[in-house]
Amino acid sequence: MKQRITILGATGSIGQNTLAVVAMQPERFEVFALTANGNVEAMAELCLKHRPEYAVMADEQAAQALQQKLGGIQCEVLAGESALAQVAAAEQVDTVMAAIVGAAGLMPTMAAVKAGKRVLLANKEALVMSGQIFMDAVATNGAELLPIDSEHNAIYQCLPKEVQQPLGHADLAQAGINQILLTGSGGPFRELPLAELAQQTPTAACNHPNWSMGQKISVDSATMLNKGLEYIEARWLFNCKREQLQVVVHPQSVIHSMVSYLDGSVLAQLGQPDMRTPIAYGLSYPERIPSGVEALDFLSLGALTFMPADPARYPCLQLAIDACWEGQWATTALNAANEIAVAAFLEQRIPFTAIAHICDSVLNQLNRRELDTVEGLIELDGEARASARQQVERFS
């Protein structure tokens, strides 16, 4: 019987790569619903090609434009946040690819979790914002969570089954694990003199040396805030203590992450820097299917190098690590402030180095608090965004 799939964020790089893998296995997978923010042209092309039962756009105007482009094909077009949740939780759906970038992905991803779906998590912010609440919801509702970020997927592949299931609730030390090592390329400014960072443009920041990604995540890679978000995510996914989690800069992006065991063994997952590999793993787990990605040729690979992440070069990474252990309020606020700051940088309203300053200022301005509801998280998210916008205006 075919798996029926909803893809949240179909027009982004993860969504398109998911559809590429699905198209290779028509006997295994069937697209139930596709969602997008505002890219009507791209969404229309995907709907005409993959023929989902439902297509969801962020607002009514975009939905109407999509409906006109689709003509008479049998595809119901919906709009808004409630529609996103509807297609994520629909009874007919087996698997949900959660690939909406940013805080907007939290609610539909949570809807899929509460409906007990297999959730392929490519949205970092769901865990960064909601952490323990999200993981408790997975356990309570019998959902199956599979990480899709290349680093977390690599870690998952290197873990014993008693840690994979139930994810987020195992004791790493009891399973013989010493440390989880998150690798990151260091981004396009890894070797740039520190004095030149402030002058870097959005084009330069988005010129990632290894991966082809969207603008926001590319800037996050340049600041290594992306790795910081992954650090926070790993803490919740794998139930880590601070001493069990480390970031290592690995410029070649061949080793996607590693798990160090108490006996001195280190298991690593290696592969091409291509998201189709972890996507195929998540779709087919516990089996493996072709992804369209060639295996590594070790004879032509060259040297693999590693180095620590310099806090002076990557202050956003250090902010994220500290926020991870400060509490849920801090990671929620940091994520919100960063989204506002990165958007302002891409609009050339602030310099590259201001991203870290704005994030730091927001964390210092907001009051520490305990958060145990999604509503409380959303409220704090709004406060952090308002504070970050005030900080941005000071640069204008």
mmCIF file of N, CA and C in Angstrom, residues 106-190:
data_model
loop_
_atom_site.group_PDB
_atom_site.id
_atom_site.type_symbol
_atom_site.label_atom_id
_atom_site.label_comp_id
_atom_site.label_asym_id
_atom_site.label_seq_id
_atom_site.Cartn_x
_atom_site.Cartn_y
_atom_site.Cartn_z
ATOM 1 N N LEU A 106 5.803 25.829 13.055
ATOM 2 C CA LEU A 106 5.540 25.163 14.333
ATOM 3 C C LEU A 106 4.131 24.578 14.409
ATOM 4 N N MET A 107 3.104 25.373 14.153
ATOM 5 C CA MET A 107 1.732 24.916 14.379
ATOM 6 C C MET A 107 1.322 23.773 13.458
ATOM 7 N N PRO A 108 1.578 23.832 12.142
ATOM 8 C CA PRO A 108 1.199 22.682 11.312
ATOM 9 C C PRO A 108 1.996 21.426 11.643
ATOM 10 N N THR A 109 3.260 21.594 12.050
ATOM 11 C CA THR A 109 4.054 20.431 12.445
ATOM 12 C C THR A 109 3.492 19.820 13.718
ATOM 13 N N MET A 110 3.101 20.673 14.649
ATOM 14 C CA MET A 110 2.490 20.178 15.881
ATOM 15 C C MET A 110 1.163 19.482 15.584
ATOM 16 N N ALA A 111 0.423 19.975 14.597
ATOM 17 C CA ALA A 111 -0.832 19.321 14.217
ATOM 18 C C ALA A 111 -0.575 17.904 13.725
ATOM 19 N N ALA A 112 0.493 17.717 12.950
ATOM 20 C CA ALA A 112 0.845 16.383 12.469
ATOM 21 C C ALA A 112 1.240 15.470 13.621
ATOM 22 N N VAL A 113 1.988 16.021 14.573
ATOM 23 C CA VAL A 113 2.394 15.247 15.755
ATOM 24 C C VAL A 113 1.166 14.808 16.547
ATOM 25 N N LYS A 114 0.245 15.740 16.799
ATOM 26 C CA LYS A 114 -0.942 15.421 17.600
ATOM 27 C C LYS A 114 -1.857 14.421 16.893
ATOM 28 N N ALA A 115 -1.737 14.345 15.568
ATOM 29 C CA ALA A 115 -2.511 13.350 14.815
ATOM 30 C C ALA A 115 -1.796 12.005 14.724
ATOM 31 N N GLY A 116 -0.609 11.910 15.346
ATOM 32 C CA GLY A 116 0.102 10.639 15.399
ATOM 33 C C GLY A 116 0.759 10.217 14.103
ATOM 34 N N LYS A 117 1.152 11.187 13.280
ATOM 35 C CA LYS A 117 1.749 10.875 11.982
ATOM 36 C C LYS A 117 3.242 10.528 12.115
ATOM 37 N N ARG A 118 3.783 9.945 11.046
ATOM 38 C CA ARG A 118 5.243 9.904 10.892
ATOM 39 C C ARG A 118 5.652 11.296 10.417
ATOM 40 N N VAL A 119 6.435 11.988 11.223
ATOM 41 C CA VAL A 119 6.822 13.365 10.930
ATOM 42 C C VAL A 119 8.305 13.399 10.577
ATOM 43 N N LEU A 120 8.591 13.818 9.346
ATOM 44 C CA LEU A 120 9.967 13.997 8.900
ATOM 45 C C LEU A 120 10.318 15.455 9.167
ATOM 46 N N LEU A 121 11.130 15.673 10.189
ATOM 47 C CA LEU A 121 11.343 17.026 10.703
ATOM 48 C C LEU A 121 12.529 17.705 10.031
ATOM 49 N N ALA A 122 12.211 18.648 9.125
ATOM 50 C CA ALA A 122 13.253 19.471 8.510
ATOM 51 C C ALA A 122 13.138 20.914 8.959
ATOM 52 N N ASN A 123 12.133 21.214 9.774
ATOM 53 C CA ASN A 123 11.938 22.547 10.323
ATOM 54 C C ASN A 123 12.604 22.633 11.689
ATOM 55 N N LYS A 124 13.718 23.357 11.783
ATOM 56 C CA LYS A 124 14.464 23.458 13.032
ATOM 57 C C LYS A 124 13.654 24.151 14.128
ATOM 58 N N GLU A 125 12.887 25.160 13.703
ATOM 59 C CA GLU A 125 12.267 26.040 14.674
ATOM 60 C C GLU A 125 11.220 25.348 15.541
ATOM 61 N N ALA A 126 10.622 24.255 15.053
ATOM 62 C CA ALA A 126 9.629 23.543 15.858
ATOM 63 C C ALA A 126 10.229 23.109 17.193
ATOM 64 N N LEU A 127 11.440 22.557 17.155
ATOM 65 C CA LEU A 127 12.093 22.138 18.390
ATOM 66 C C LEU A 127 12.788 23.286 19.101
ATOM 67 N N VAL A 128 13.348 24.226 18.348
ATOM 68 C CA VAL A 128 14.017 25.368 18.973
ATOM 69 C C VAL A 128 13.019 26.167 19.788
ATOM 70 N N MET A 129 11.804 26.322 19.257
ATOM 71 C CA MET A 129 10.787 27.106 19.951
ATOM 72 C C MET A 129 10.093 26.325 21.056
ATOM 73 N N SER A 130 9.847 25.034 20.831
ATOM 74 C CA SER A 130 8.951 24.335 21.751
ATOM 75 C C SER A 130 9.574 23.159 22.490
ATOM 76 N N GLY A 131 10.775 22.738 22.097
ATOM 77 C CA GLY A 131 11.560 21.768 22.864
ATOM 78 C C GLY A 131 10.807 20.660 23.559
ATOM 79 N N GLN A 132 10.754 20.739 24.905
ATOM 80 C CA GLN A 132 10.162 19.675 25.702
ATOM 81 C C GLN A 132 8.681 19.495 25.396
ATOM 82 N N ILE A 133 7.973 20.597 25.126
ATOM 83 C CA ILE A 133 6.551 20.502 24.789
ATOM 84 C C ILE A 133 6.368 19.650 23.540
ATOM 85 N N PHE A 134 7.221 19.894 22.546
ATOM 86 C CA PHE A 134 7.129 19.158 21.283
ATOM 87 C C PHE A 134 7.442 17.683 21.489
ATOM 88 N N MET A 135 8.527 17.387 22.196
ATOM 89 C CA MET A 135 8.921 15.991 22.388
ATOM 90 C C MET A 135 7.902 15.240 23.229
ATOM 91 N N ASP A 136 7.314 15.915 24.222
ATOM 92 C CA ASP A 136 6.267 15.271 25.028
ATOM 93 C C ASP A 136 5.039 14.982 24.166
ATOM 94 N N ALA A 137 4.713 15.892 23.243
ATOM 95 C CA ALA A 137 3.568 15.683 22.355
ATOM 96 C C ALA A 137 3.800 14.485 21.436
ATOM 97 N N VAL A 138 5.034 14.311 20.967
ATOM 98 C CA VAL A 138 5.372 13.153 20.132
ATOM 99 C C VAL A 138 5.096 11.866 20.903
ATOM 100 N N ALA A 139 5.571 11.808 22.155
ATOM 101 C CA ALA A 139 5.398 10.603 22.964
ATOM 102 C C ALA A 139 3.927 10.370 23.313
ATOM 103 N N THR A 140 3.222 11.426 23.690
ATOM 104 C CA THR A 140 1.826 11.306 24.127
ATOM 105 C C THR A 140 0.910 10.840 23.005
ATOM 106 N N ASN A 141 1.178 11.321 21.789
ATOM 107 C CA ASN A 141 0.265 11.048 20.673
ATOM 108 C C ASN A 141 0.705 9.888 19.788
ATOM 109 N N GLY A 142 1.790 9.224 20.163
ATOM 110 C CA GLY A 142 2.241 8.063 19.401
ATOM 111 C C GLY A 142 2.752 8.397 18.015
ATOM 112 N N ALA A 143 3.227 9.654 17.828
ATOM 113 C CA ALA A 143 3.804 10.033 16.539
ATOM 114 C C ALA A 143 5.191 9.411 16.397
ATOM 115 N N GLU A 144 5.639 9.306 15.160
ATOM 116 C CA GLU A 144 6.996 8.812 14.885
ATOM 117 C C GLU A 144 7.792 9.973 14.306
ATOM 118 N N LEU A 145 8.866 10.340 14.994
ATOM 119 C CA LEU A 145 9.665 11.492 14.602
ATOM 120 C C LEU A 145 10.983 11.029 13.992
ATOM 121 N N LEU A 146 11.265 11.505 12.775
ATOM 122 C CA LEU A 146 12.520 11.184 12.094
ATOM 123 C C LEU A 146 13.183 12.490 11.667
ATOM 124 N N PRO A 147 14.406 12.753 12.136
ATOM 125 C CA PRO A 147 15.083 14.008 11.778
ATOM 126 C C PRO A 147 15.612 13.977 10.351
ATOM 127 N N ILE A 148 15.434 15.089 9.629
ATOM 128 C CA ILE A 148 15.832 15.158 8.226
ATOM 129 C C ILE A 148 17.031 16.072 7.996
ATOM 130 N N ASP A 149 17.253 17.068 8.834
ATOM 131 C CA ASP A 149 18.491 17.841 8.716
ATOM 132 C C ASP A 149 19.651 16.867 8.560
ATOM 133 N N SER A 150 20.581 17.171 7.662
ATOM 134 C CA SER A 150 21.629 16.191 7.357
ATOM 135 C C SER A 150 22.399 15.776 8.603
ATOM 136 N N GLU A 151 22.640 16.731 9.515
ATOM 137 C CA GLU A 151 23.422 16.417 10.722
ATOM 138 C C GLU A 151 22.646 15.503 11.667
ATOM 139 N N HIS A 152 21.391 15.844 11.929
ATOM 140 C CA HIS A 152 20.609 15.026 12.861
ATOM 141 C C HIS A 152 20.265 13.668 12.261
ATOM 142 N N ASN A 153 20.051 13.650 10.966
ATOM 143 C CA ASN A 153 19.811 12.384 10.301
ATOM 144 C C ASN A 153 21.050 11.497 10.378
ATOM 145 N N ALA A 154 22.224 12.106 10.227
ATOM 146 C CA ALA A 154 23.480 11.356 10.345
ATOM 147 C C ALA A 154 23.631 10.776 11.740
ATOM 148 N N ILE A 155 23.366 11.584 12.751
ATOM 149 C CA ILE A 155 23.446 11.114 14.141
ATOM 150 C C ILE A 155 22.472 9.958 14.353
ATOM 151 N N TYR A 156 21.255 10.133 13.884
ATOM 152 C CA TYR A 156 20.221 9.110 14.028
ATOM 153 C C TYR A 156 20.697 7.785 13.438
ATOM 154 N N GLN A 157 21.325 7.848 12.263
ATOM 155 C CA GLN A 157 21.798 6.622 11.616
ATOM 156 C C GLN A 157 22.905 5.938 12.399
ATOM 157 N N CYS A 158 23.623 6.715 13.224
ATOM 158 C CA CYS A 158 24.752 6.170 13.987
ATOM 159 C C CYS A 158 24.362 5.720 15.391
ATOM 160 N N LEU A 159 23.086 5.837 15.734
ATOM 161 C CA LEU A 159 22.625 5.485 17.082
ATOM 162 C C LEU A 159 22.085 4.060 17.128
ATOM 163 N N PRO A 160 22.192 3.409 18.296
ATOM 164 C CA PRO A 160 21.552 2.101 18.451
ATOM 165 C C PRO A 160 20.035 2.262 18.491
ATOM 166 N N LYS A 161 19.325 1.187 18.199
ATOM 167 C CA LYS A 161 17.866 1.256 18.106
ATOM 168 C C LYS A 161 17.211 1.698 19.407
ATOM 169 N N GLU A 162 17.822 1.364 20.556
ATOM 170 C CA GLU A 162 17.201 1.748 21.819
ATOM 171 C C GLU A 162 17.247 3.253 22.060
ATOM 172 N N VAL A 163 18.067 3.971 21.295
ATOM 173 C CA VAL A 163 18.078 5.430 21.375
ATOM 174 C C VAL A 163 17.185 6.024 20.275
ATOM 175 N N GLN A 164 17.160 5.375 19.116
ATOM 176 C CA GLN A 164 16.283 5.842 18.029
ATOM 177 C C GLN A 164 14.820 5.812 18.449
ATOM 178 N N GLN A 165 14.424 4.781 19.168
ATOM 179 C CA GLN A 165 13.036 4.621 19.597
ATOM 180 C C GLN A 165 13.013 4.291 21.079
ATOM 181 N N PRO A 166 12.438 5.118 21.945
ATOM 182 C CA PRO A 166 11.731 6.364 21.631
ATOM 183 C C PRO A 166 12.717 7.539 21.552
ATOM 184 N N LEU A 167 12.674 8.255 20.475
ATOM 185 C CA LEU A 167 13.576 9.373 20.263
ATOM 186 C C LEU A 167 13.319 10.464 21.297
ATOM 187 N N GLY A 168 14.420 10.963 21.869
ATOM 188 C CA GLY A 168 14.320 12.079 22.805
ATOM 189 C C GLY A 168 14.127 11.703 24.249
ATOM 190 N N HIS A 169 14.046 10.415 24.546
ATOM 191 C CA HIS A 169 13.797 10.001 25.924
ATOM 192 C C HIS A 169 14.800 8.956 26.419
ATOM 193 N N ALA A 170 15.782 8.617 25.603
ATOM 194 C CA ALA A 170 16.755 7.595 26.001
ATOM 195 C C ALA A 170 17.871 8.203 26.842
ATOM 196 N N ASP A 171 18.556 7.352 27.588
ATOM 197 C CA ASP A 171 19.732 7.754 28.370
ATOM 198 C C ASP A 171 20.963 7.437 27.535
ATOM 199 N N LEU A 172 21.651 8.465 27.029
ATOM 200 C CA LEU A 172 22.793 8.249 26.141
ATOM 201 C C LEU A 172 23.909 7.467 26.827
ATOM 202 N N ALA A 173 24.239 7.828 28.049
ATOM 203 C CA ALA A 173 25.337 7.144 28.758
ATOM 204 C C ALA A 173 25.005 5.676 28.966
ATOM 205 N N GLN A 174 23.759 5.381 29.303
ATOM 206 C CA GLN A 174 23.351 3.988 29.506
ATOM 207 C C GLN A 174 23.454 3.194 28.208
ATOM 208 N N ALA A 175 23.294 3.895 27.073
ATOM 209 C CA ALA A 175 23.419 3.240 25.770
ATOM 210 C C ALA A 175 24.867 3.169 25.295
ATOM 211 N N GLY A 176 25.810 3.583 26.138
ATOM 212 C CA GLY A 176 27.229 3.496 25.796
ATOM 213 C C GLY A 176 27.755 4.665 24.995
ATOM 214 N N ILE A 177 27.008 5.775 24.963
ATOM 215 C CA ILE A 177 27.402 6.928 24.153
ATOM 216 C C ILE A 177 28.106 7.966 25.014
ATOM 217 N N ASN A 178 29.264 8.405 24.533
ATOM 218 C CA ASN A 178 30.047 9.408 25.235
ATOM 219 C C ASN A 178 29.680 10.818 24.807
ATOM 220 N N GLN A 179 29.584 11.031 23.494
ATOM 221 C CA GLN A 179 29.356 12.382 22.989
ATOM 222 C C GLN A 179 28.794 12.345 21.571
ATOM 223 N N ILE A 180 27.983 13.346 21.271
ATOM 224 C CA ILE A 180 27.492 13.575 19.913
ATOM 225 C C ILE A 180 28.254 14.753 19.326
ATOM 226 N N LEU A 181 28.787 14.573 18.124
ATOM 227 C CA LEU A 181 29.612 15.588 17.470
ATOM 228 C C LEU A 181 28.876 16.117 16.247
ATOM 229 N N LEU A 182 28.428 17.370 16.321
ATOM 230 C CA LEU A 182 27.734 18.032 15.222
ATOM 231 C C LEU A 182 28.760 18.714 14.324
ATOM 232 N N THR A 183 28.797 18.352 13.079
ATOM 233 C CA THR A 183 29.741 18.994 12.167
ATOM 234 C C THR A 183 29.072 20.132 11.400
ATOM 235 N N GLY A 184 29.877 21.135 11.046
ATOM 236 C CA GLY A 184 29.397 22.256 10.248
ATOM 237 C C GLY A 184 30.517 22.771 9.365
ATOM 238 N N SER A 185 30.179 23.260 8.196
ATOM 239 C CA SER A 185 31.201 23.683 7.233
ATOM 240 C C SER A 185 31.947 24.939 7.649
ATOM 241 N N GLY A 186 31.305 25.775 8.483
ATOM 242 C CA GLY A 186 31.886 27.075 8.809
ATOM 243 C C GLY A 186 31.432 28.180 7.878
ATOM 244 N N GLY A 187 30.699 27.820 6.820
ATOM 245 C CA GLY A 187 30.123 28.820 5.936
ATOM 246 C C GLY A 187 31.122 29.513 5.034
ATOM 247 N N PRO A 188 30.653 30.525 4.297
ATOM 248 C CA PRO A 188 31.507 31.188 3.300
ATOM 249 C C PRO A 188 32.557 32.125 3.890
ATOM 250 N N PHE A 189 32.451 32.472 5.180
ATOM 251 C CA PHE A 189 33.374 33.438 5.774
ATOM 252 C C PHE A 189 34.349 32.776 6.747
ATOM 253 N N ARG A 190 34.509 31.467 6.603
ATOM 254 C CA ARG A 190 35.340 30.715 7.540
ATOM 255 C C ARG A 190 36.770 31.234 7.621
#
